[in-house]
PDB file of C-alpha atoms in Angstrom:
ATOM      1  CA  UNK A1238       0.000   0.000   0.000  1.00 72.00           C
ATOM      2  CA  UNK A1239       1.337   3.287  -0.811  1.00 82.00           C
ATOM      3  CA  UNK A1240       1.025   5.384   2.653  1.00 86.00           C
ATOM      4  CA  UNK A1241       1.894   8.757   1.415  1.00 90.00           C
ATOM      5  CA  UNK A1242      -0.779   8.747  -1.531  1.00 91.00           C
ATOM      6  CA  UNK A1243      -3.034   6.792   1.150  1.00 91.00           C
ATOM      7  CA  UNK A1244      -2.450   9.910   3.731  1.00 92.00           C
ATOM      8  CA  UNK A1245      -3.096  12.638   1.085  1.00 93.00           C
ATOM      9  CA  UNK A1246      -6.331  11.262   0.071  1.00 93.00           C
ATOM     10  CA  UNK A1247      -7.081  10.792   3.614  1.00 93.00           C
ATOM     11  CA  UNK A1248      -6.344  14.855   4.391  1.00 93.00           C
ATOM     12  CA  UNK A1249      -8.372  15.701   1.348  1.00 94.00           C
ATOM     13  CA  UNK A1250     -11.340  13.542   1.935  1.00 93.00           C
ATOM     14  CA  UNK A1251     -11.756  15.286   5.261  1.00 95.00           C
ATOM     15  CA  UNK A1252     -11.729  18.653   3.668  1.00 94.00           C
ATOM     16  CA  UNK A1253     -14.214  17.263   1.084  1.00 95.00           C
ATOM     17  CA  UNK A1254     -16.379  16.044   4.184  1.00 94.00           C
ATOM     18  CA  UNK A1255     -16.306  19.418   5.243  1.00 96.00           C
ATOM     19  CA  UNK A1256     -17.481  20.847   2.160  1.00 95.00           C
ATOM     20  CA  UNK A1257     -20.314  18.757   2.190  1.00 95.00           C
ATOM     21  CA  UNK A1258     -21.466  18.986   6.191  1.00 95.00           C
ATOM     22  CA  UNK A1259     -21.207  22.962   5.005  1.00 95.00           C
ATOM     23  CA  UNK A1260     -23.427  22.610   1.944  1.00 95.00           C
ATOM     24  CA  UNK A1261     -25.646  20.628   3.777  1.00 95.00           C
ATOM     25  CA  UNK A1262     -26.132  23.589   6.293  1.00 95.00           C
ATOM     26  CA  UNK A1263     -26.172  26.295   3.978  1.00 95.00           C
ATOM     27  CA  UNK A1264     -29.266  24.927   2.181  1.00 95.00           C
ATOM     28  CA  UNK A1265     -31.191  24.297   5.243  1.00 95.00           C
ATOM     29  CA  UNK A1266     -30.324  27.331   6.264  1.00 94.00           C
ATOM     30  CA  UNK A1267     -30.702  29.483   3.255  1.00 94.00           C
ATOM     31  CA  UNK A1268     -34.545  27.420   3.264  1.00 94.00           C
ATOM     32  CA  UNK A1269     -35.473  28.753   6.222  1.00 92.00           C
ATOM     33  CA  UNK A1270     -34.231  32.198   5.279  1.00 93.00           C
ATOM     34  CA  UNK A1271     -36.530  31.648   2.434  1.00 93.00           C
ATOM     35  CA  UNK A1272     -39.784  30.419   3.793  1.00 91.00           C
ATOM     36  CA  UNK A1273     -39.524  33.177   6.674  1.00 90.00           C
ATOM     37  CA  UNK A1274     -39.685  36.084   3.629  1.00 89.00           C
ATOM     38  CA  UNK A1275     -42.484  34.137   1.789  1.00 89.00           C
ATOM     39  CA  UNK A1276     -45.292  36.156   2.773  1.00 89.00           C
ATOM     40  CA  UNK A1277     -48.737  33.767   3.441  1.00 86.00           C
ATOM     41  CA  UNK A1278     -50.702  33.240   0.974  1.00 86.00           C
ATOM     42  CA  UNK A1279     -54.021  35.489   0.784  1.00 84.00           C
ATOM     43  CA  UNK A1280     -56.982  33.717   1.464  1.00 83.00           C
ATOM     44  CA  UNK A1281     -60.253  34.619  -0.998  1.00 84.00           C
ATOM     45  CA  UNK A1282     -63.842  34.190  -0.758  1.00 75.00           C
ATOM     46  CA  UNK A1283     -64.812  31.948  -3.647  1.00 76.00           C
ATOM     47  CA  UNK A1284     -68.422  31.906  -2.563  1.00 72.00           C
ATOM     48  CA  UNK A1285     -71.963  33.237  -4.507  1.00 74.00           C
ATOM     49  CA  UNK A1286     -73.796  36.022  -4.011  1.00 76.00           C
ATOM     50  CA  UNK A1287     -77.018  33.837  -3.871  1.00 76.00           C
ATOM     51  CA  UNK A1288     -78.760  33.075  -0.873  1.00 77.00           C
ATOM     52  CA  UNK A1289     -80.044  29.679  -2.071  1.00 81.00           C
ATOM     53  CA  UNK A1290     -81.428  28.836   1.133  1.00 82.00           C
ATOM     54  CA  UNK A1291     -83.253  32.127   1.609  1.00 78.00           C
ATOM     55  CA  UNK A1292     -84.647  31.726  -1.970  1.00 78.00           C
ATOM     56  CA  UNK A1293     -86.139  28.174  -0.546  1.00 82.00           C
ATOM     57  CA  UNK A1294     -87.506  29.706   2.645  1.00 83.00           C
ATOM     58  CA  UNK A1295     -89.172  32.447   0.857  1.00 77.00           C
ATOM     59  CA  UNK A1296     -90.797  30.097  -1.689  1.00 76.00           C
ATOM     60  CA  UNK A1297     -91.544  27.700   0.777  1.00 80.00           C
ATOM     61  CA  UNK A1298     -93.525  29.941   3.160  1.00 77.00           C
ATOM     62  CA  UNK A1299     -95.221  31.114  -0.288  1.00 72.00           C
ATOM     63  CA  UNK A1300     -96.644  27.784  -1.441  1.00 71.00           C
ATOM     64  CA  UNK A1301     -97.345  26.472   2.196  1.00 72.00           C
ATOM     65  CA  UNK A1302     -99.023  29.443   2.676  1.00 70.00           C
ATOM     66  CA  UNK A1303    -102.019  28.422   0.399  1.00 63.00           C
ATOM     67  CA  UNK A1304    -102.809  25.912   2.560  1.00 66.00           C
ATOM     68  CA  UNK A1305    -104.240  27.994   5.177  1.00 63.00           C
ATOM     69  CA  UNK A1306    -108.193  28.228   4.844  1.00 61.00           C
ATOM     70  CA  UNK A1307    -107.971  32.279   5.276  1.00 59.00           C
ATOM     71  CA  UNK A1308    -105.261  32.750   2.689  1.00 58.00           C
ATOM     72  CA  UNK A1309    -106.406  30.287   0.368  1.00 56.00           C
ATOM     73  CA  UNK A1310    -110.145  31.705  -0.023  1.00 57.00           C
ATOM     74  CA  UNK A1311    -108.463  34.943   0.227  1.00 57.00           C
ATOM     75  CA  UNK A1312    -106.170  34.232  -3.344  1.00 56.00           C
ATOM     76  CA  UNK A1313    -108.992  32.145  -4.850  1.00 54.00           C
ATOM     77  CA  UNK A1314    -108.865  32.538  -8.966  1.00 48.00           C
ATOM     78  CA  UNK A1315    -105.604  34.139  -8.161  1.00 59.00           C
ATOM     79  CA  UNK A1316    -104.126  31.348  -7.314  1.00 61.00           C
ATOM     80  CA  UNK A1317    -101.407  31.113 -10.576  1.00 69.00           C
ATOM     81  CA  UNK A1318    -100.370  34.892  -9.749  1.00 64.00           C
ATOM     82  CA  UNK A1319     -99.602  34.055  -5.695  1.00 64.00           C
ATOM     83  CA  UNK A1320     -97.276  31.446  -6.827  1.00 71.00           C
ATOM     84  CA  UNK A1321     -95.740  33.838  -9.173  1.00 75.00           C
ATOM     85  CA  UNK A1322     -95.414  36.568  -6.861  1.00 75.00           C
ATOM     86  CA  UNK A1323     -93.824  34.261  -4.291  1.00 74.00           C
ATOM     87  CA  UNK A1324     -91.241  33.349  -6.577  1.00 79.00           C
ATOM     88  CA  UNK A1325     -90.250  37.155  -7.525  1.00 82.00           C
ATOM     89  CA  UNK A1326     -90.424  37.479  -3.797  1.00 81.00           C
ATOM     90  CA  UNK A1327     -87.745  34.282  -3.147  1.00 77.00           C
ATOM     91  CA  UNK A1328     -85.538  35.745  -6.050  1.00 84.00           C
ATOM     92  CA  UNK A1329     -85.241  38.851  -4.704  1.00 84.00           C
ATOM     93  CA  UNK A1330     -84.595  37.667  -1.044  1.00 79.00           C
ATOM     94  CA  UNK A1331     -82.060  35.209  -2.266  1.00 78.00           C
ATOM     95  CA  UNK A1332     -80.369  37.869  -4.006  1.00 83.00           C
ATOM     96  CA  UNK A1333     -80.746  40.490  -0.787  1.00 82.00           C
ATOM     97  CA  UNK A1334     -79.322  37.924   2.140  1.00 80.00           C
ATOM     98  CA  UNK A1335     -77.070  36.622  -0.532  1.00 78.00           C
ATOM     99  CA  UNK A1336     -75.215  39.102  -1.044  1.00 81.00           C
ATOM    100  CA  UNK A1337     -75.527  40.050   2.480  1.00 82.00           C
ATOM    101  CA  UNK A1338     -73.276  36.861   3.228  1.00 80.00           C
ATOM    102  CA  UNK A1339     -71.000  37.316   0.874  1.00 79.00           C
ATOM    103  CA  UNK A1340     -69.916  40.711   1.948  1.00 83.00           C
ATOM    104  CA  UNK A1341     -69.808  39.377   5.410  1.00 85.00           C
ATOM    105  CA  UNK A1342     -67.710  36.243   4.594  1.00 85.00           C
ATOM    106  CA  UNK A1343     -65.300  38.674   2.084  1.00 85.00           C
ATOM    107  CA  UNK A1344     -64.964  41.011   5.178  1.00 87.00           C
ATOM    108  CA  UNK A1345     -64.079  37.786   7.610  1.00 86.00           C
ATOM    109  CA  UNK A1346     -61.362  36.806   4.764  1.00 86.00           C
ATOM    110  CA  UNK A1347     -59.777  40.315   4.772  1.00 89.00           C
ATOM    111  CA  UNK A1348     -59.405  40.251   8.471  1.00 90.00           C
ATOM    112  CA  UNK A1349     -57.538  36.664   7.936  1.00 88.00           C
ATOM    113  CA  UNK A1350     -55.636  38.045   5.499  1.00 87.00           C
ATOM    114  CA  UNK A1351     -54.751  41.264   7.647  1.00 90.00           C
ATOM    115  CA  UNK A1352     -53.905  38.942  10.802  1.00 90.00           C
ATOM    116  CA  UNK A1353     -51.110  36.882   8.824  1.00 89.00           C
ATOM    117  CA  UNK A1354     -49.304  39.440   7.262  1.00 90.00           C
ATOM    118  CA  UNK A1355     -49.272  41.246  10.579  1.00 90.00           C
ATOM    119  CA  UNK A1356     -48.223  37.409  11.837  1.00 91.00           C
ATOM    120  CA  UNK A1357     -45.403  37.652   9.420  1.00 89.00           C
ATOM    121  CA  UNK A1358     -44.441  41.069   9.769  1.00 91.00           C
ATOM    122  CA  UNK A1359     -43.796  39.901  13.238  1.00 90.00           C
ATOM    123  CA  UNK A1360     -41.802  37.029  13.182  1.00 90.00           C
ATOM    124  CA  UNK A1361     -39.866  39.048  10.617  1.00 89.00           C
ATOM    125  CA  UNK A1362     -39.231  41.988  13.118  1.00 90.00           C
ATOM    126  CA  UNK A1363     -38.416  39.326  15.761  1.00 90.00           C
ATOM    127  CA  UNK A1364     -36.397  36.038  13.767  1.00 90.00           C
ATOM    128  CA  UNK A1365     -35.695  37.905  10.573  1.00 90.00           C
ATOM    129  CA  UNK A1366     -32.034  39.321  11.486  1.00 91.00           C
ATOM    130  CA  UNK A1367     -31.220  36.318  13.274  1.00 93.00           C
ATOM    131  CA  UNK A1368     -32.061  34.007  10.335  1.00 92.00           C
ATOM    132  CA  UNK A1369     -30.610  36.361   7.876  1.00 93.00           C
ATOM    133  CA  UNK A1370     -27.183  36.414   9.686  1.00 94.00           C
ATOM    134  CA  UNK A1371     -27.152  32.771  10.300  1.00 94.00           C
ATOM    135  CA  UNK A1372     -27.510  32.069   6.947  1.00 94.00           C
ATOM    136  CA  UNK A1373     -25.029  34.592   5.434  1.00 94.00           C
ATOM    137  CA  UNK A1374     -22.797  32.752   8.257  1.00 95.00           C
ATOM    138  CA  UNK A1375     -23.246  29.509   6.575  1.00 95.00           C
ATOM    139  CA  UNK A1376     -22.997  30.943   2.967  1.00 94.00           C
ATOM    140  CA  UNK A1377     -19.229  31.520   3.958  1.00 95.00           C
ATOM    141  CA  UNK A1378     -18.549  28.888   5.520  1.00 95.00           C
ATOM    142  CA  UNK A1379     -19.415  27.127   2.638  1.00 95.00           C
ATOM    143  CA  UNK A1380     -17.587  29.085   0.451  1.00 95.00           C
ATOM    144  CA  UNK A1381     -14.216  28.585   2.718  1.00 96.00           C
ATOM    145  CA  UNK A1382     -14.751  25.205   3.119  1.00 95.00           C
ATOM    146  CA  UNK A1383     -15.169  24.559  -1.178  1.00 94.00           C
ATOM    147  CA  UNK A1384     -11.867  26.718  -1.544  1.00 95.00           C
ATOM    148  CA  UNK A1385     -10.229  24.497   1.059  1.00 94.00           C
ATOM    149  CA  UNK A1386     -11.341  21.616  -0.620  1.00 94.00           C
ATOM    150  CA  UNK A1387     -10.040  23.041  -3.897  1.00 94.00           C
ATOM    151  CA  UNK A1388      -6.961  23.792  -2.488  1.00 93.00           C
ATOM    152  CA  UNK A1389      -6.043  20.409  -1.202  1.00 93.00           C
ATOM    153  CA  UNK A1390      -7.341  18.555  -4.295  1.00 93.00           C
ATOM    154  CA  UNK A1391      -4.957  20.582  -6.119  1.00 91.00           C
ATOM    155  CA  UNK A1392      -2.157  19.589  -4.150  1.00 91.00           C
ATOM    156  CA  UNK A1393      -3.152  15.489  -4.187  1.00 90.00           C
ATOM    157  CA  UNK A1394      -3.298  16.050  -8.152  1.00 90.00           C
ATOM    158  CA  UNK A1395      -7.020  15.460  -7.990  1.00 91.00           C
ATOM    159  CA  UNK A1396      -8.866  17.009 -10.992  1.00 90.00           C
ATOM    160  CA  UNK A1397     -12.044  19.107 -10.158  1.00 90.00           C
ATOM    161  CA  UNK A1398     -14.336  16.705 -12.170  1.00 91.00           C
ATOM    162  CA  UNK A1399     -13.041  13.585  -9.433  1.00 92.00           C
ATOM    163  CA  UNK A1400     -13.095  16.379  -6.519  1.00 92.00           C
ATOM    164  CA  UNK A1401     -16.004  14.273  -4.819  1.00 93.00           C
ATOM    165  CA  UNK A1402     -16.084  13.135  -1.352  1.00 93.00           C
ATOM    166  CA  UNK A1403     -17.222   9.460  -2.865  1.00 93.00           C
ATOM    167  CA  UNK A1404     -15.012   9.418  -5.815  1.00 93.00           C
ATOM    168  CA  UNK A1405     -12.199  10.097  -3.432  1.00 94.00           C
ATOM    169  CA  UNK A1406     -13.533   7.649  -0.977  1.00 94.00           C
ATOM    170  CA  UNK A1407     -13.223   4.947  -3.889  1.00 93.00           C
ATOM    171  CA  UNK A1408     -10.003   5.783  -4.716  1.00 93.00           C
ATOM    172  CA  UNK A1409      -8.417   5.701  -1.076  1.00 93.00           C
ATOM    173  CA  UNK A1410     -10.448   2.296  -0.852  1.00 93.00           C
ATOM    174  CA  UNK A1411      -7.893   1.144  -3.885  1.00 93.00           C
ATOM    175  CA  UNK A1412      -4.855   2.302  -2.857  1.00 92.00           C
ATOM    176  CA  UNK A1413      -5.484   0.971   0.938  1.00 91.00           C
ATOM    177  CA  UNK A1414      -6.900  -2.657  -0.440  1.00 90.00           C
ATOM    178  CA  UNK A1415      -3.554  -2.714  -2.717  1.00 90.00           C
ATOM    179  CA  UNK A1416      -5.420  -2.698  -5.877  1.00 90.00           C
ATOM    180  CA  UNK A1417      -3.623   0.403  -6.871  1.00 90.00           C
ATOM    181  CA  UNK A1418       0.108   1.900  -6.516  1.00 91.00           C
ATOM    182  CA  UNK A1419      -0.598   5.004  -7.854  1.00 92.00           C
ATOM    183  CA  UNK A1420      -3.542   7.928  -8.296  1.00 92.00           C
ATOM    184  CA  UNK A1421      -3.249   7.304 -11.998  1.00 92.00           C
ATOM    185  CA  UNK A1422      -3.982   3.840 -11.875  1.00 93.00           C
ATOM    186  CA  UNK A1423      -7.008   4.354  -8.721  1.00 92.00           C
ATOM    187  CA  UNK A1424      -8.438   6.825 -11.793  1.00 93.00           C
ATOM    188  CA  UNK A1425      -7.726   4.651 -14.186  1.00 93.00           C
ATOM    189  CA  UNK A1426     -10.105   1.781 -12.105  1.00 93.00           C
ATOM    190  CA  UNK A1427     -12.584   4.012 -11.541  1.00 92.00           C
ATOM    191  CA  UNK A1428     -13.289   4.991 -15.023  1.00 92.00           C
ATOM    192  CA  UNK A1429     -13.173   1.265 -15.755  1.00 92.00           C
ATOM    193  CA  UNK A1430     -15.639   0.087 -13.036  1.00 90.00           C
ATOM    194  CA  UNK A1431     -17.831   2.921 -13.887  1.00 88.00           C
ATOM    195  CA  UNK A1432     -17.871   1.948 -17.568  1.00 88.00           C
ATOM    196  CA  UNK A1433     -18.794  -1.742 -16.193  1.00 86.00           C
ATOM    197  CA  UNK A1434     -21.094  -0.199 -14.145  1.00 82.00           C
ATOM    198  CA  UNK A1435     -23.196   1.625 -17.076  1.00 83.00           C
ATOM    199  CA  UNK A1436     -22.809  -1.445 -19.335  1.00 85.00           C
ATOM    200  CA  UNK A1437     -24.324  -3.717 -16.783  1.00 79.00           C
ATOM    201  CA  UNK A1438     -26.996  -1.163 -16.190  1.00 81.00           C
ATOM    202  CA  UNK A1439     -27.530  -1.074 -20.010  1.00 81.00           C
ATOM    203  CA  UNK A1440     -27.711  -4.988 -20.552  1.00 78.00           C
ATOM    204  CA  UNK A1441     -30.001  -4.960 -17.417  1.00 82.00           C
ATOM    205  CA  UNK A1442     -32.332  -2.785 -18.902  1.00 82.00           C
ATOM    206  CA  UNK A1443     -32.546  -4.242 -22.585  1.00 76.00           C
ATOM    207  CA  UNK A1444     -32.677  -7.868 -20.672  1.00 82.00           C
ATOM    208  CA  UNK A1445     -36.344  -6.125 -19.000  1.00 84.00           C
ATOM    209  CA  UNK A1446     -36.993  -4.680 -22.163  1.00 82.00           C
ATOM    210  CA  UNK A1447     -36.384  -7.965 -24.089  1.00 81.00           C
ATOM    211  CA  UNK A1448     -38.626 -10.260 -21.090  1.00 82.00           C
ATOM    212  CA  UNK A1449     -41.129  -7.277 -21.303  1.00 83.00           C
ATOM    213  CA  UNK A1450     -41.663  -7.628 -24.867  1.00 81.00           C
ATOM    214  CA  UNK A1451     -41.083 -11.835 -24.557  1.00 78.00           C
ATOM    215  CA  UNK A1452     -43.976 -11.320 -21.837  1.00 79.00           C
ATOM    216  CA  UNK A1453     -46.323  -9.280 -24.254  1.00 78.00           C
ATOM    217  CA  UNK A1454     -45.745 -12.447 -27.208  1.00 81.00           C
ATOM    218  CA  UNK A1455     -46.357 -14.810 -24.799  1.00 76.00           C
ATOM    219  CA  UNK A1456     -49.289 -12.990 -23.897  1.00 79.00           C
ATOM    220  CA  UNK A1457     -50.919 -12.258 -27.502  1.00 77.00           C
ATOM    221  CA  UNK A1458     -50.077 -16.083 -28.491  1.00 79.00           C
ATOM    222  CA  UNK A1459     -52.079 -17.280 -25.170  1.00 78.00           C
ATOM    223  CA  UNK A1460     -54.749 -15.343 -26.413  1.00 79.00           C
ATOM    224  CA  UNK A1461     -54.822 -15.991 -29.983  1.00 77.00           C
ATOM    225  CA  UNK A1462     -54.910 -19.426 -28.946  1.00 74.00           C
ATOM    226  CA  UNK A1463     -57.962 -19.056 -26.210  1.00 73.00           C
ATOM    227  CA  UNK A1464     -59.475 -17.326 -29.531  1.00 75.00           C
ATOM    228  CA  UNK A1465     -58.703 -20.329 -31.896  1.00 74.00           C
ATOM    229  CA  UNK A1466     -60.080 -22.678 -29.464  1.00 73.00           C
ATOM    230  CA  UNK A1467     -63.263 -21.040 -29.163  1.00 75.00           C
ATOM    231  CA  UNK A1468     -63.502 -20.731 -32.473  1.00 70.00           C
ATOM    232  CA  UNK A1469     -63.151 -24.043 -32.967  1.00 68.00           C
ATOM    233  CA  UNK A1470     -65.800 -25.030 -30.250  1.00 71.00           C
ATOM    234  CA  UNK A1471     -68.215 -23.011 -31.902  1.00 69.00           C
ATOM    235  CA  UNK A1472     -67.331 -24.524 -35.008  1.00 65.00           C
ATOM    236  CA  UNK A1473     -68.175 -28.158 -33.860  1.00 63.00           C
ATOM    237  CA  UNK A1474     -71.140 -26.873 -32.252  1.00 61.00           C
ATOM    238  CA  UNK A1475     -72.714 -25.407 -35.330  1.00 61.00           C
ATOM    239  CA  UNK A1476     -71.427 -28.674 -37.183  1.00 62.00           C
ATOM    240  CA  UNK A1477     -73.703 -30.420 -34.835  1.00 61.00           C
ATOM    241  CA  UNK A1478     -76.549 -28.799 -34.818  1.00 59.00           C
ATOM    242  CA  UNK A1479     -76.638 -28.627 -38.934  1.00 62.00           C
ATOM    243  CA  UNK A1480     -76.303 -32.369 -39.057  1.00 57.00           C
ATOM    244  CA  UNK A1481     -79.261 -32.858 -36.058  1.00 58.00           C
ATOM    245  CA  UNK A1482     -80.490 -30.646 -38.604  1.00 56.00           C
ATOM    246  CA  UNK A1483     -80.607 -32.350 -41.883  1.00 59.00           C
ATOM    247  CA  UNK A1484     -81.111 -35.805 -40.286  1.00 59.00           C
ATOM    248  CA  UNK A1485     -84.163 -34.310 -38.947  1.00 57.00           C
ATOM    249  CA  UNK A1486     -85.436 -33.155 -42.243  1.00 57.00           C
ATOM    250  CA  UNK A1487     -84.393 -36.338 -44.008  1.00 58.00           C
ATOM    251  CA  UNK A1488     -86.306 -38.012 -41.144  1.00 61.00           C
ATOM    252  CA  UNK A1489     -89.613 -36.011 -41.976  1.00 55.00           C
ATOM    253  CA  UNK A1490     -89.232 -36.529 -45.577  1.00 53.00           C
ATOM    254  CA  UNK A1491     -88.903 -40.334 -45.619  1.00 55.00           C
ATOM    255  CA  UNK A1492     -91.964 -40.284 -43.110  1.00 54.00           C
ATOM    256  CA  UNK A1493     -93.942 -38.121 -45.459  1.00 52.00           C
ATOM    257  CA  UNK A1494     -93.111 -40.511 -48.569  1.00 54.00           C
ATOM    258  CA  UNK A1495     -94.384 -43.473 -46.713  1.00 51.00           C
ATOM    259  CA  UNK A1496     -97.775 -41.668 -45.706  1.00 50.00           C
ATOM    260  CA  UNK A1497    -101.001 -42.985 -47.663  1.00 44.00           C
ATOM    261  CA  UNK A1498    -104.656 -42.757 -47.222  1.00 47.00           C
ATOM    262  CA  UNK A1499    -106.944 -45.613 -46.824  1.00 45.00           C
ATOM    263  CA  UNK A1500    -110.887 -45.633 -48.629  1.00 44.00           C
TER     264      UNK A1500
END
């Protein structure tokens, strides 16, 4: 095993580590930071401005109402023009308390509305500078911690595109198993393994593609065989009944030959 390469992929693994903790941080933080200045969303009242259950009352109390003795006698030939009125008088109430409601319910929604931005403005006033500074805090820490890991990638001979905490991890795991001497050969693994790794994943996915489609064939010949069998059920059956059917007329036939009358 070569120690020295095994120690400076050791020294900048940790920084990588670092890097990541730090990233990890930094967008937790920077989410909080970001749902504290997302003001709430405003509520609206998506109701009518019909009153459909004054519009019932209304009508209700003006057909019941024929039922009373006084009030029906009272109507008489007018019945047709009662019911009428009673239904102008429903429309209009429906629209009256109707709209009524709605500019109740639309002034219950604005108050809503007023208490969480006021809610917000608050826990702005009170969290908002903390947040903000804890998350500008992590923002550099981050950015320290990436040059850092830049810095000592640079000095292992590590190119940016394999300046990954796993891809590092892999390649100390060669040179400390002995599988490697060097970083060039480690790299030179990697990219080999990798390329196994994406043919593998390629023959594994035409191999479900392939069973999917054997599946399907399989399928479609059970069924065109189901269909063929039928068929030929039917077939026999129909076979049948024609030859009941001509034995039967050859039967009536031969019986109506042999028929004669007696005098």
């Amino acid at each position: 095993m070569n120690k020295t390469l095994a120690g400076q992929l050791r020294w900048c693994l940790e920084a990588l580590r670092d890097q990541d903790e730090a990233a990890r941080d930094f967008f937790a933080r920077k989410k909080e930071w970001d749902d504290l200045r997302r003001p709430p969303s405003k509520r609206t009242y998506a109701g009518g401005s019909f009153s459909a259950g004054a519009f019932g009352i209304i009508l209700g109390v003006g057909v019941l109402s024929l039922r009373v003795p006084a009030i029906g006698a009272l109507v008489g030939f007018q019945y047709p023009w009662w019911l009428l009125g009673s239904l102008i008088l429903a429309v209009i109430g429906g629209v009256v308390f109707g709209k009524s409601g709605a500019a109740k319910k639309e002034a219950q929604v604005q108050a809503e509305n007023q208490r969480l931005a006021q809610k917000h403005a608050d826990e702005m006033k009170n969290r908002g500078d903390a947040v903000s500074a804890a998350c500008q805090a992590s923002r550099e820490r981050l950015y320290h911690a990436s040059k850092e890991a830049q810095r000592r990638g640079e000095q292992c001979g590590i190119h940016e595109s394999y300046l990954k905490s796993g891809i590092v991890q892999t390649l100390l795991t060669y040179i400390e198993t002995g599988r490697c001497d060097t970083l060039k050969e480690a790299l030179n693994l990697f990219e080999q393994e990798q390329r196994e790794e994406m043919r593998d994943a390629a023959d594994a996915a035409h191999r479900r593609a392939m069973q999917q489609k054997a599946d399907a064939i399989y399928e479609e010949t059970l069924r065109s065989a189901d269909a063929a069998e039928e068929a030929a059920r039917s077939a026999d059956a129909a076979g049948m009944l024609s030859a009941a059917a001509l034995a039967a007329a050859a039967s009536k036939k031969q019986s109506s030959d042999n028929d004669f009358r007696v005098v």
